[in-house]
Short mmCIF file of C-alpha atoms in Angstrom, two decimals:
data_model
loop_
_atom_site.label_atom_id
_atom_site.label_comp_id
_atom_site.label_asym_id
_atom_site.label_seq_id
_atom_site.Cartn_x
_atom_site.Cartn_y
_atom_site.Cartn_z
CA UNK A 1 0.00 0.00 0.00
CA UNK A 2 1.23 3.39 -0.23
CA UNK A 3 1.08 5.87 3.07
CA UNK A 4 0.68 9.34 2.92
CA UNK A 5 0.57 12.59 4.25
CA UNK A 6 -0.71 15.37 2.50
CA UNK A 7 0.03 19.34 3.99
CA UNK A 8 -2.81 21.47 3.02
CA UNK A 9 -1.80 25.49 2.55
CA UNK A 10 -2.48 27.92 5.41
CA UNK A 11 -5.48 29.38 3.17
CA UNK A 12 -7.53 25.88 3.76
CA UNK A 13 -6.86 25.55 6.74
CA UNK A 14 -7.83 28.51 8.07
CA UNK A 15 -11.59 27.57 6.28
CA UNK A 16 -11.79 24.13 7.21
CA UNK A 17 -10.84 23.98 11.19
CA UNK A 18 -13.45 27.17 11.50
CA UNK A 19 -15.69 26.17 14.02
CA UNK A 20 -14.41 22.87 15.20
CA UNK A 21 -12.53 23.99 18.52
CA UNK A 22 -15.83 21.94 20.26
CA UNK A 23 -13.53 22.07 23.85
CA UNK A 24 -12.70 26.04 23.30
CA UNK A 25 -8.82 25.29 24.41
CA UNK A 26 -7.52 26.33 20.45
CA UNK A 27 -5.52 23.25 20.17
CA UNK A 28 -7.39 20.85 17.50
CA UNK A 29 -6.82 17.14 18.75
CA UNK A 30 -7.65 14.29 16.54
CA UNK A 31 -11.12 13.63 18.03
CA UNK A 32 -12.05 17.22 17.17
CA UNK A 33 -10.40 16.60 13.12
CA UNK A 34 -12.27 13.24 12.84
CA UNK A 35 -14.82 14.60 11.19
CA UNK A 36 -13.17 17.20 9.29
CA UNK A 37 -11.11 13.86 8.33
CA UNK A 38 -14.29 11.80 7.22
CA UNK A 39 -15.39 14.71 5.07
CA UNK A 40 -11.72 14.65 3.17
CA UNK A 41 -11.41 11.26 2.93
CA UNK A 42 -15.12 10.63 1.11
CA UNK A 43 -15.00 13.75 -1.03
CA UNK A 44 -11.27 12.47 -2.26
CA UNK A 45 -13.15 8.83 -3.62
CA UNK A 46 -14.50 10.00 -6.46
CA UNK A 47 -10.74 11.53 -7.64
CA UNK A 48 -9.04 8.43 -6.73
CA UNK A 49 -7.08 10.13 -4.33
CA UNK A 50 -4.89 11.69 -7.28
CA UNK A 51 -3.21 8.53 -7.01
CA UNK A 52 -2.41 6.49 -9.77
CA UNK A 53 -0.23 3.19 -9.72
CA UNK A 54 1.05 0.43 -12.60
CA UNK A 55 3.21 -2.49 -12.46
CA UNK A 56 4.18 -2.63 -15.70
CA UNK A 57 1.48 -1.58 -17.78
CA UNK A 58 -1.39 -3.02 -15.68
CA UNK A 59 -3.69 -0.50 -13.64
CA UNK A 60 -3.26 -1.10 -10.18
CA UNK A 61 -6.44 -0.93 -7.71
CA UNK A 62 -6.36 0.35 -4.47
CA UNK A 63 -8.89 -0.96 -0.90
CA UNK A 64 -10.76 2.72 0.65
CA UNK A 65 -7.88 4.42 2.91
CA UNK A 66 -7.68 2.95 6.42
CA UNK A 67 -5.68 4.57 9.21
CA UNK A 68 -7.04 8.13 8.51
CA UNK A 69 -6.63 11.27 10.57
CA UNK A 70 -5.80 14.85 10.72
CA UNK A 71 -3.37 17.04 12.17
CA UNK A 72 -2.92 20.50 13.47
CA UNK A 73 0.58 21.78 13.81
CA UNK A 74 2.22 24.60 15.36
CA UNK A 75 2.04 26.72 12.94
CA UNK A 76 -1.22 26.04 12.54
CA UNK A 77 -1.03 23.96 9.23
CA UNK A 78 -3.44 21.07 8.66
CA UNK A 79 -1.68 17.46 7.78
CA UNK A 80 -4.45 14.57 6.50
CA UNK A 81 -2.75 11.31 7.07
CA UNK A 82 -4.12 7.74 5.03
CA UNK A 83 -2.92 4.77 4.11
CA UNK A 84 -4.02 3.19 0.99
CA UNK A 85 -3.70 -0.43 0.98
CA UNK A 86 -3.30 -2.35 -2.52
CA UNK A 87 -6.48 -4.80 -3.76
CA UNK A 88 -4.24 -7.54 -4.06
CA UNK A 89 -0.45 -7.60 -3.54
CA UNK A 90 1.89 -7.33 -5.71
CA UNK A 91 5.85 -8.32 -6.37
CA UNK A 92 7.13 -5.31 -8.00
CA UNK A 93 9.77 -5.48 -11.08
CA UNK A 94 8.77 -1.76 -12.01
CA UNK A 95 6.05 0.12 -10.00
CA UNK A 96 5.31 3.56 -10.95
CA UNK A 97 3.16 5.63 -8.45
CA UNK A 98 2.14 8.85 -9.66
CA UNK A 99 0.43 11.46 -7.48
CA UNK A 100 -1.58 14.48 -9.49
CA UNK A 101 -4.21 16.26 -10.30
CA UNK A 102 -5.72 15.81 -13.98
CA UNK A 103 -6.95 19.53 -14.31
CA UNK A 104 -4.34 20.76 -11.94
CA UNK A 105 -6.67 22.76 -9.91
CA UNK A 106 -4.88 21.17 -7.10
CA UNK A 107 -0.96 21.74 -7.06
CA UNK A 108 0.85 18.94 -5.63
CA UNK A 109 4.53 19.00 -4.07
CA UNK A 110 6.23 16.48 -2.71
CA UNK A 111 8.29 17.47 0.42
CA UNK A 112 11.87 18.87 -0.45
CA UNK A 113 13.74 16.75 1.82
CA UNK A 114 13.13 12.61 2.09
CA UNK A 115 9.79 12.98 0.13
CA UNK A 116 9.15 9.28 -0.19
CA UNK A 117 10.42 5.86 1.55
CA UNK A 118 10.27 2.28 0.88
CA UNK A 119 8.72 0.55 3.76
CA UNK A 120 9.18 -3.66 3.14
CA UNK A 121 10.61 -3.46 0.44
CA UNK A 122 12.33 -6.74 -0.92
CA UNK A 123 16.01 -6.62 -1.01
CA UNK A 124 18.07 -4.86 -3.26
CA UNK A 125 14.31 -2.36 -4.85
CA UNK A 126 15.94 1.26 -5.86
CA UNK A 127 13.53 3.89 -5.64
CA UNK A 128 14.12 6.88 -7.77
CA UNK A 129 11.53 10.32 -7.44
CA UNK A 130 10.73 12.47 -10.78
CA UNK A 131 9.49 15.54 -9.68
CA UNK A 132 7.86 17.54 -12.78
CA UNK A 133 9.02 20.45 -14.13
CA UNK A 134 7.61 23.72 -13.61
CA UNK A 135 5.44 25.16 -16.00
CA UNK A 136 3.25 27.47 -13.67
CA UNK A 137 3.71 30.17 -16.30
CA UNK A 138 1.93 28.01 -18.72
CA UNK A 139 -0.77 26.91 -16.57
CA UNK A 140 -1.34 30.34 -15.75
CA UNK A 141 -2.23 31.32 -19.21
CA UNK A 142 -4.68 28.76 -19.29
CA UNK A 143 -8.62 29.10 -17.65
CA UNK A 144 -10.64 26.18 -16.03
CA UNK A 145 -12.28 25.97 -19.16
CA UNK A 146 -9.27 24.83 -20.70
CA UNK A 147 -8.75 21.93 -18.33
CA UNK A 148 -12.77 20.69 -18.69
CA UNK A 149 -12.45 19.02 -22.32
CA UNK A 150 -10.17 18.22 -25.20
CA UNK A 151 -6.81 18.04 -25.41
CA UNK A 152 -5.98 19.89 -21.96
CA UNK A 153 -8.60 16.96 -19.76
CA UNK A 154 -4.83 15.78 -18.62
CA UNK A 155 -2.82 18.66 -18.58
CA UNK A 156 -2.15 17.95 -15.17
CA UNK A 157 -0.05 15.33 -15.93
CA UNK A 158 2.74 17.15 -17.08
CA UNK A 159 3.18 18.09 -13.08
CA UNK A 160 2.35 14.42 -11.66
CA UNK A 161 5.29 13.44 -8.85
CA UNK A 162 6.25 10.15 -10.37
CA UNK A 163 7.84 7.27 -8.16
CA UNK A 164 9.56 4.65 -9.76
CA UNK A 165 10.55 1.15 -8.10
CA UNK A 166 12.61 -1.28 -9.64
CA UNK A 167 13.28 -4.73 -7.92
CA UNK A 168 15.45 -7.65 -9.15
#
């Protein structure tokens, strides 16, 4: 399966923990984030969770997230932690993950420093991150129209964090 934790920008933060200080102490535990965390998770189904994985050329399907939650930092920065387990497992000889939105209304980045890790990995895997290239000033001549049909439905691939895994 593949864990991960995804840092949301101060600007959605600010909107989504309005209103759920339920104890009035303005700390946000996980109790108080479960259902903030519920809410994420379900409305993140119907996109997959903008991840995509392939052992070779065969799709990879992933079970609903398990081990959910969110987190409130100190400077005040929402984290949503999920795990996403695999239908069926898999022995890897190449295994690309690829994190991204298809319209690229949402912007991912993967952390600058150690951004990924294999976890159980069998002996002697090499993991190697592509980070895409920026094209920002592109994208910013571009409208959501753009994005909604044609040739542009996938633009946001061009900005997809790709993980590769070989194993002998």
């Amino acid at each position: 399966g593949v864990e991960q934790a995804w840092t949301f920008d101060e600007f959605y933060t600010q909107q989504a923990i309005e209103g759920l200080d339920k104890n009035g102490d303005g700390k946000y535990d996980r109790q108080e984030l479960q259902e903030l965390a519920q809410v994420n998770i379900d409305g993140l189904k119907e996109f997959n969770y903008f991840t995509v994985a392939k052992l070779g050329t065969e799709d990879l399907k992933f079970k609903p997230p398990v081990d959910y939650w969110l987190e409130y930092n100190d400077k005040k920065i929402l984290t949503l932690h999920f795990t996403l387990p695999l239908k069926n497992p898999v022995k890897p000889k190449q295994l690309v993950l690829e994190v991204f939105d298809r319209s690229f209304f949402i912007d991912f980045q993967m952390a600058k420093d150690n951004p990924v890790k294999l976890v159980g990995a069998p002996a002697g895997c090499q993991m190697k991150l592509d980070r895409p290239s920026d094209g920002t000033a592109t994208a910013q001549k571009l409208n959501e129209q753009t994005f909604m049909s044609g040739e542009n439905t996938n633009f946001g691939m061009m900005f997809a964090n790709k993980i590769t895994v070989d194993c002998p």
